[in-house]
mmCIF file of C-alpha atoms in Angstrom:
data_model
loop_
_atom_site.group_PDB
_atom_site.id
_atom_site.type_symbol
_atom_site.label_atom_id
_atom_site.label_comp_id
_atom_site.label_asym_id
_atom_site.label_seq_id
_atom_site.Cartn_x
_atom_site.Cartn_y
_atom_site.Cartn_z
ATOM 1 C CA UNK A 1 0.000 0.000 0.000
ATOM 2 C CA UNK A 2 2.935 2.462 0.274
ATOM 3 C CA UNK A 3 3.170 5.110 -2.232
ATOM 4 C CA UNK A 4 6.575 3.567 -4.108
ATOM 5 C CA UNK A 5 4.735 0.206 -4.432
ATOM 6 C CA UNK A 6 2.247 2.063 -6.420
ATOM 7 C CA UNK A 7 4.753 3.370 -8.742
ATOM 8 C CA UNK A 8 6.687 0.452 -8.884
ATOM 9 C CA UNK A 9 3.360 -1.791 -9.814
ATOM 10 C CA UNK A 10 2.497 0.814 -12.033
ATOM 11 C CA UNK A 11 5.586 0.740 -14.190
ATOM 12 C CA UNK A 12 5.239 -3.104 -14.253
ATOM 13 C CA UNK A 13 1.870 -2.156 -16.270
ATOM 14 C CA UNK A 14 3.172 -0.044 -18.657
ATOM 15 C CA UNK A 15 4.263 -1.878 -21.886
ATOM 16 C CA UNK A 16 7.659 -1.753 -23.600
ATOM 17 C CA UNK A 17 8.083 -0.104 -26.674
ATOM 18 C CA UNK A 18 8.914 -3.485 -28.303
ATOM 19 C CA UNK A 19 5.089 -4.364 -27.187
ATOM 20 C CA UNK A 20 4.044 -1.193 -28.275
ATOM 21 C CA UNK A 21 5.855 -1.400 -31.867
ATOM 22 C CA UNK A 22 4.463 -4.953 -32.307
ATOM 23 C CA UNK A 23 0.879 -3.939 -31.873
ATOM 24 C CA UNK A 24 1.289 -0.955 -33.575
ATOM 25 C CA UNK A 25 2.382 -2.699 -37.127
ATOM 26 C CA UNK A 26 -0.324 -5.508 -36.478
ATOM 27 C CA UNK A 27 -2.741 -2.580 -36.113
ATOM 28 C CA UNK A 28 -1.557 -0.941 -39.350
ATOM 29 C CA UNK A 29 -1.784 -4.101 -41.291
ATOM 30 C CA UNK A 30 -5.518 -4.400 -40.289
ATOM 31 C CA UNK A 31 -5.780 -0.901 -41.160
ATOM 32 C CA UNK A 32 -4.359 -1.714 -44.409
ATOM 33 C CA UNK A 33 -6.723 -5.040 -45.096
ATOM 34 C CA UNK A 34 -9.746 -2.864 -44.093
ATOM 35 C CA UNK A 35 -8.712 -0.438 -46.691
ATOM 36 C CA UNK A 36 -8.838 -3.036 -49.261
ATOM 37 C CA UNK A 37 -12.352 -4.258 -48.892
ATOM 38 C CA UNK A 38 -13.829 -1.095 -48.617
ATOM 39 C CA UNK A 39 -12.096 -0.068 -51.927
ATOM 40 C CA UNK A 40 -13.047 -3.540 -53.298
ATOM 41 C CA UNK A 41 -16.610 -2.853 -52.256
ATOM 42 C CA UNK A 42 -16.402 0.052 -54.768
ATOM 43 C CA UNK A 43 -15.136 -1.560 -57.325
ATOM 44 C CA UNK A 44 -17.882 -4.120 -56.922
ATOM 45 C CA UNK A 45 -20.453 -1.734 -56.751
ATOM 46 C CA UNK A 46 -19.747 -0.428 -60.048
ATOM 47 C CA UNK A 47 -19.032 -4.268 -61.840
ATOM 48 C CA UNK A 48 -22.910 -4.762 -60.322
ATOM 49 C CA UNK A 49 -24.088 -1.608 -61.879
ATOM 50 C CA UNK A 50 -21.942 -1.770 -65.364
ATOM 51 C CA UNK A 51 -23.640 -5.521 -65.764
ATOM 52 C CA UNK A 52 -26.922 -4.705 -64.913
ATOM 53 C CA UNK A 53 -26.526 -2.005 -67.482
ATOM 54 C CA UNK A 54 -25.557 -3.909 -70.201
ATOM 55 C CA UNK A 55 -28.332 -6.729 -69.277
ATOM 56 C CA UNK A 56 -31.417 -4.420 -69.287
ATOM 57 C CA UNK A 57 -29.784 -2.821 -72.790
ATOM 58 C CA UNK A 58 -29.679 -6.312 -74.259
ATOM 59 C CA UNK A 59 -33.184 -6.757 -73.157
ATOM 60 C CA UNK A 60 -34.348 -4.331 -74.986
ATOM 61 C CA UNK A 61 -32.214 -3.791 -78.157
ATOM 62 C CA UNK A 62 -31.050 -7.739 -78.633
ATOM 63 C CA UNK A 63 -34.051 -10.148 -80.354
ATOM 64 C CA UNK A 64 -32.966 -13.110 -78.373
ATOM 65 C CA UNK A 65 -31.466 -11.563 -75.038
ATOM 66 C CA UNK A 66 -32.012 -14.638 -72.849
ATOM 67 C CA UNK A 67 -28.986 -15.900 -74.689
ATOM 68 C CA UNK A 68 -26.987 -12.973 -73.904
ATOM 69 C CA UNK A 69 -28.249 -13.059 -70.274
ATOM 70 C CA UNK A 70 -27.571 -16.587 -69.535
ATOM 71 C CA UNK A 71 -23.729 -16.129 -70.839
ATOM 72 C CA UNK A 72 -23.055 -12.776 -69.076
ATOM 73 C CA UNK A 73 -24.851 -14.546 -65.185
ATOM 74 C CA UNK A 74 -22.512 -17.835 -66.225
ATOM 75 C CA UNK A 75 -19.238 -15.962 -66.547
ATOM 76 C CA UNK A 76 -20.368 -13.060 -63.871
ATOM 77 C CA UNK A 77 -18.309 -14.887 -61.192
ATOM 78 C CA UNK A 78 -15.303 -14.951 -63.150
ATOM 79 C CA UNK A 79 -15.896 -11.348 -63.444
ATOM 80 C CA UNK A 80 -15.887 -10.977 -59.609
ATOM 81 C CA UNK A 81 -12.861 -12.349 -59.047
ATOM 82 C CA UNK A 82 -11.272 -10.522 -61.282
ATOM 83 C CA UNK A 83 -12.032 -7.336 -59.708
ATOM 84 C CA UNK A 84 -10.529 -8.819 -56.182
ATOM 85 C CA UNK A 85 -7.475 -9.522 -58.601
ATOM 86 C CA UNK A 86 -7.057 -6.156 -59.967
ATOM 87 C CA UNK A 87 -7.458 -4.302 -56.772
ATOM 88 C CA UNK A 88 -5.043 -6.844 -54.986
ATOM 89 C CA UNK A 89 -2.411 -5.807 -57.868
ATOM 90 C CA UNK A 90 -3.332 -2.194 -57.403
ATOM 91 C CA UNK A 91 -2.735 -2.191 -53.750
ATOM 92 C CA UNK A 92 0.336 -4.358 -54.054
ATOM 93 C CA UNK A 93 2.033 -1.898 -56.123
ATOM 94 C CA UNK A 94 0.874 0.995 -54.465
ATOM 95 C CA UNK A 95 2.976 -0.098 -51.106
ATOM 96 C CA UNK A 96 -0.657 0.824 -49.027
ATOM 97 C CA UNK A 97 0.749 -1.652 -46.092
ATOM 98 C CA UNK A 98 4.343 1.138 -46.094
ATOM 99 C CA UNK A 99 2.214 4.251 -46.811
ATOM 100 C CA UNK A 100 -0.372 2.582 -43.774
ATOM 101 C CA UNK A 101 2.348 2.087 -41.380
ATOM 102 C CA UNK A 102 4.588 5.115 -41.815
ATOM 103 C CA UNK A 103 1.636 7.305 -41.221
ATOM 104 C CA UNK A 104 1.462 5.697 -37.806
ATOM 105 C CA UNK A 105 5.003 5.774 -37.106
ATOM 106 C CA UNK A 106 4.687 9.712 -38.077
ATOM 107 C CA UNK A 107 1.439 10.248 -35.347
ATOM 108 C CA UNK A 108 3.102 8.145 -32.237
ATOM 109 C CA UNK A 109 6.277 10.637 -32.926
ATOM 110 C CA UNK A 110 4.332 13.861 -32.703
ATOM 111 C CA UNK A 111 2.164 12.234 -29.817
ATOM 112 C CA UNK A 112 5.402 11.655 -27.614
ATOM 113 C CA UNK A 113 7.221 14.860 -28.571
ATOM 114 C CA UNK A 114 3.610 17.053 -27.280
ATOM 115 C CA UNK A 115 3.489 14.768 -24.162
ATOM 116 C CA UNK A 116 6.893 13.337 -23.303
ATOM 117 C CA UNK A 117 9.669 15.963 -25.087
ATOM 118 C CA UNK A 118 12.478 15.492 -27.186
ATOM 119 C CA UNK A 119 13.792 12.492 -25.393
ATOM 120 C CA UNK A 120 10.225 10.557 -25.869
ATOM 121 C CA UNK A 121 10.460 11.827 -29.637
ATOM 122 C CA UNK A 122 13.775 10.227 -30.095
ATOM 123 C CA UNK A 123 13.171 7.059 -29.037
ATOM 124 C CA UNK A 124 9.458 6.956 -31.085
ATOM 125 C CA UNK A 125 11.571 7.776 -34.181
ATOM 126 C CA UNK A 126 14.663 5.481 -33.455
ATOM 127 C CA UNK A 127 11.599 2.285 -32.872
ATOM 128 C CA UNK A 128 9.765 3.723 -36.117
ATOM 129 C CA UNK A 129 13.167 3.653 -38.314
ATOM 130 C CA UNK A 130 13.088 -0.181 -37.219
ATOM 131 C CA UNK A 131 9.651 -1.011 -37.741
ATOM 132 C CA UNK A 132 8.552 -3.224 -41.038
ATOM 133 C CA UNK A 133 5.201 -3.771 -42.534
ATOM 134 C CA UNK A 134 3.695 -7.055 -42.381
ATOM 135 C CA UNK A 135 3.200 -9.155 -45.478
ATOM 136 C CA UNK A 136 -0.445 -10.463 -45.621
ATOM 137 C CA UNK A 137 -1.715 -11.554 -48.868
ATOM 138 C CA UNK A 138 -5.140 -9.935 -48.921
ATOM 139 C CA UNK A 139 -8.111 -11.858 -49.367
ATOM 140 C CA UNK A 140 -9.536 -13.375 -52.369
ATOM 141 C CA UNK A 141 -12.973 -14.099 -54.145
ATOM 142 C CA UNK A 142 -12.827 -17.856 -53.426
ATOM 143 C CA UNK A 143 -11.638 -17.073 -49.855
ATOM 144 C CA UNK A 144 -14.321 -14.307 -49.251
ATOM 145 C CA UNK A 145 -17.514 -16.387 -50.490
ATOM 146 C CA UNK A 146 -16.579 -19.625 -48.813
ATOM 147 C CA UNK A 147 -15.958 -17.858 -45.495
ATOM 148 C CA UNK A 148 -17.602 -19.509 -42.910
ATOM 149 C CA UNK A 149 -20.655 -18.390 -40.666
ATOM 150 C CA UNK A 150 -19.870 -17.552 -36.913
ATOM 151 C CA UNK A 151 -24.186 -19.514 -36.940
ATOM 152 C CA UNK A 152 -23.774 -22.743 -39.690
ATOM 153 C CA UNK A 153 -27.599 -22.498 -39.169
ATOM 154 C CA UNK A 154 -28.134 -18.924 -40.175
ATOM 155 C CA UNK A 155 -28.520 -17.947 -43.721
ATOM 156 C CA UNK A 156 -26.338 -15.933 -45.293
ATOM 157 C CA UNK A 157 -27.824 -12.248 -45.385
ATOM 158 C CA UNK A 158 -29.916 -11.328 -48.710
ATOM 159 C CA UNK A 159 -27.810 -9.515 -50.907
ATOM 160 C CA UNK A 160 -27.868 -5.624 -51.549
ATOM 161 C CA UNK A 161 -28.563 -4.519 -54.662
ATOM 162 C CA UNK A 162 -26.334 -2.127 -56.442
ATOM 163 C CA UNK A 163 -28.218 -0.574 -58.778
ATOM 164 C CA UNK A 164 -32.311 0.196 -59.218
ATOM 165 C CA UNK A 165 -34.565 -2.434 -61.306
ATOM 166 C CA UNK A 166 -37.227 -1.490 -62.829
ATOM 167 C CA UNK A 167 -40.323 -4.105 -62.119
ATOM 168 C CA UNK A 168 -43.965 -3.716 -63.555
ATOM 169 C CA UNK A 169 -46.279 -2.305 -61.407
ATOM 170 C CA UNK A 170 -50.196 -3.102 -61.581
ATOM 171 C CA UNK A 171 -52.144 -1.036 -59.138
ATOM 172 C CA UNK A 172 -55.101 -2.479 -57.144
ATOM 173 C CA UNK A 173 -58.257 -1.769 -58.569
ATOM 174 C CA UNK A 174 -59.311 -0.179 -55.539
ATOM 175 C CA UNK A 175 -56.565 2.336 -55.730
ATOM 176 C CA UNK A 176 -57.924 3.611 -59.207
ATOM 177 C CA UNK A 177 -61.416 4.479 -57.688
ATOM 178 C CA UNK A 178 -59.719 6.033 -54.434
ATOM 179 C CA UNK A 179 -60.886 8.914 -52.868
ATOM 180 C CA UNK A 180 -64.022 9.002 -55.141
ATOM 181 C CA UNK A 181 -67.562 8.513 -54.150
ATOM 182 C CA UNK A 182 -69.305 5.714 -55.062
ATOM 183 C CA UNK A 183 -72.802 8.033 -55.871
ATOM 184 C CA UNK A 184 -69.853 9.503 -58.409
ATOM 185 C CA UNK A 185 -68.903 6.225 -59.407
ATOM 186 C CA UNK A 186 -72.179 4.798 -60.284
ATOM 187 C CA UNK A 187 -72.653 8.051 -62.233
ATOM 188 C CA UNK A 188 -69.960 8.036 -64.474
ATOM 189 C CA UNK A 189 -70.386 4.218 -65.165
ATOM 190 C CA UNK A 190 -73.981 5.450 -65.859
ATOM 191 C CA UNK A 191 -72.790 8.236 -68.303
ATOM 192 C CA UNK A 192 -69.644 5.824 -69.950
ATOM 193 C CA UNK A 193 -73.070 3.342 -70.867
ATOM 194 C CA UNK A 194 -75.301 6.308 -72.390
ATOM 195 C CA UNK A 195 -72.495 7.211 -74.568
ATOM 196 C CA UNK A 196 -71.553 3.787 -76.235
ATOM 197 C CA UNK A 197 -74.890 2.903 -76.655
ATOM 198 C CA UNK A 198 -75.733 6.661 -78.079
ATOM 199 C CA UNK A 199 -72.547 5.871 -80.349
ATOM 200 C CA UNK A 200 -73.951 2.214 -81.337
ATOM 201 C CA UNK A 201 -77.304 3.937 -82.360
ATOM 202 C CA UNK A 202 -75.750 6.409 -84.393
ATOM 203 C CA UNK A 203 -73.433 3.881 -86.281
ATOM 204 C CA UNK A 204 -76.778 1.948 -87.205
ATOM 205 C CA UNK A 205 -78.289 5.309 -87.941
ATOM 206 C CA UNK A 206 -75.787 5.881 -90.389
ATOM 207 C CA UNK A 207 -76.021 2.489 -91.998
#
């Protein structure tokens, strides 16, 4: 209970900056890995929407569409992973993990120089100049759609869909004669009758 056995269990606490260092380029490969399925997400948002496109203008210019349809759905997988590919190559060659992690080395540095001075600063920096980026290949298609559920007896969820479709509406008959009285209704049905069968008497008239 004295107050140097405080301090002393205190500093026992405190991790080392090897600790600190190893978390720190763990948390900037996550960072990284997050990065590329939000960016992916993108991409497939707009492979969704560019095949939708070209669906509903096949269904409308093409005289046998179905055809066209059935081959773009069969090969629309292949098309899927091919986005994960491009982005993976993308990211790859940008260096995202590097650019990721020396962004992190560059806040803890400021962080220690505002709270623990120049000494804190130059040990941040002499750790950071040390510090590598991990090498995780990011995830592909196969490895994204076969990824298991945390419930094996929950379905997966129902997908969102990227783009708007366009499905034929019939309105309730109801809904035509809404907000319209039915003395008004039985009137105009009345009037509609009078007509055709004034027209009707004319035409024979005129024969």
């Amino acid at each position: 209970g004295s107050p140097q056995a405080q301090v002393r269990k205190k500093e026992r606490r405190l991790p080392t900056w090897g600790q600190l260092e190893s978390k720190k380029v763990n948390a900037a490969c996550a960072m990284d890995r997050v990065e590329f399925l939000a960016s992916t997400r993108n991409r497939f948002t707009e492979f969704r929407a560019s095949e939708a496109n070209e669906m509903r203008q096949a269904i409308r210019s093409r005289s046998t569409p179905s055809v066209y349809m059935r081959r773009t759905l069969s090969s629309s997988a292949e098309g899927a992973a091919e986005v994960l590919t491009k982005q993976n190559t993308t990211l790859t060659g940008a260096k995202t993990n590097v650019l990721r992690l020396e962004a992190l080395n560059k806040f803890i540095v400021e962080k220690e120089k505002h709270t623990g001075g120049k000494k804190q600063e130059q040990v941040a920096l002499s750790f950071a100049r040390k510090s590598q980026p991990i090498v995780k290949p990011y995830p592909m298609y196969d490895e994204l759609y076969n990824l298991p559920l945390r419930d094996p007896d929950r379905p997966r969820e129902f997908p969102v869909s990227a783009v708007s479709c366009l499905l034929g509406y019939q309105p309730p008959k109801q809904a035509l004669r809404h907000g319209m009285s039915r003395s008004g209704n039985s009137s105009m049905m009345s009037t509609g009758r009078s007509n055709m069968a004034g027209s009707v008497e004319t035409a024979g008239d005129d024969q």
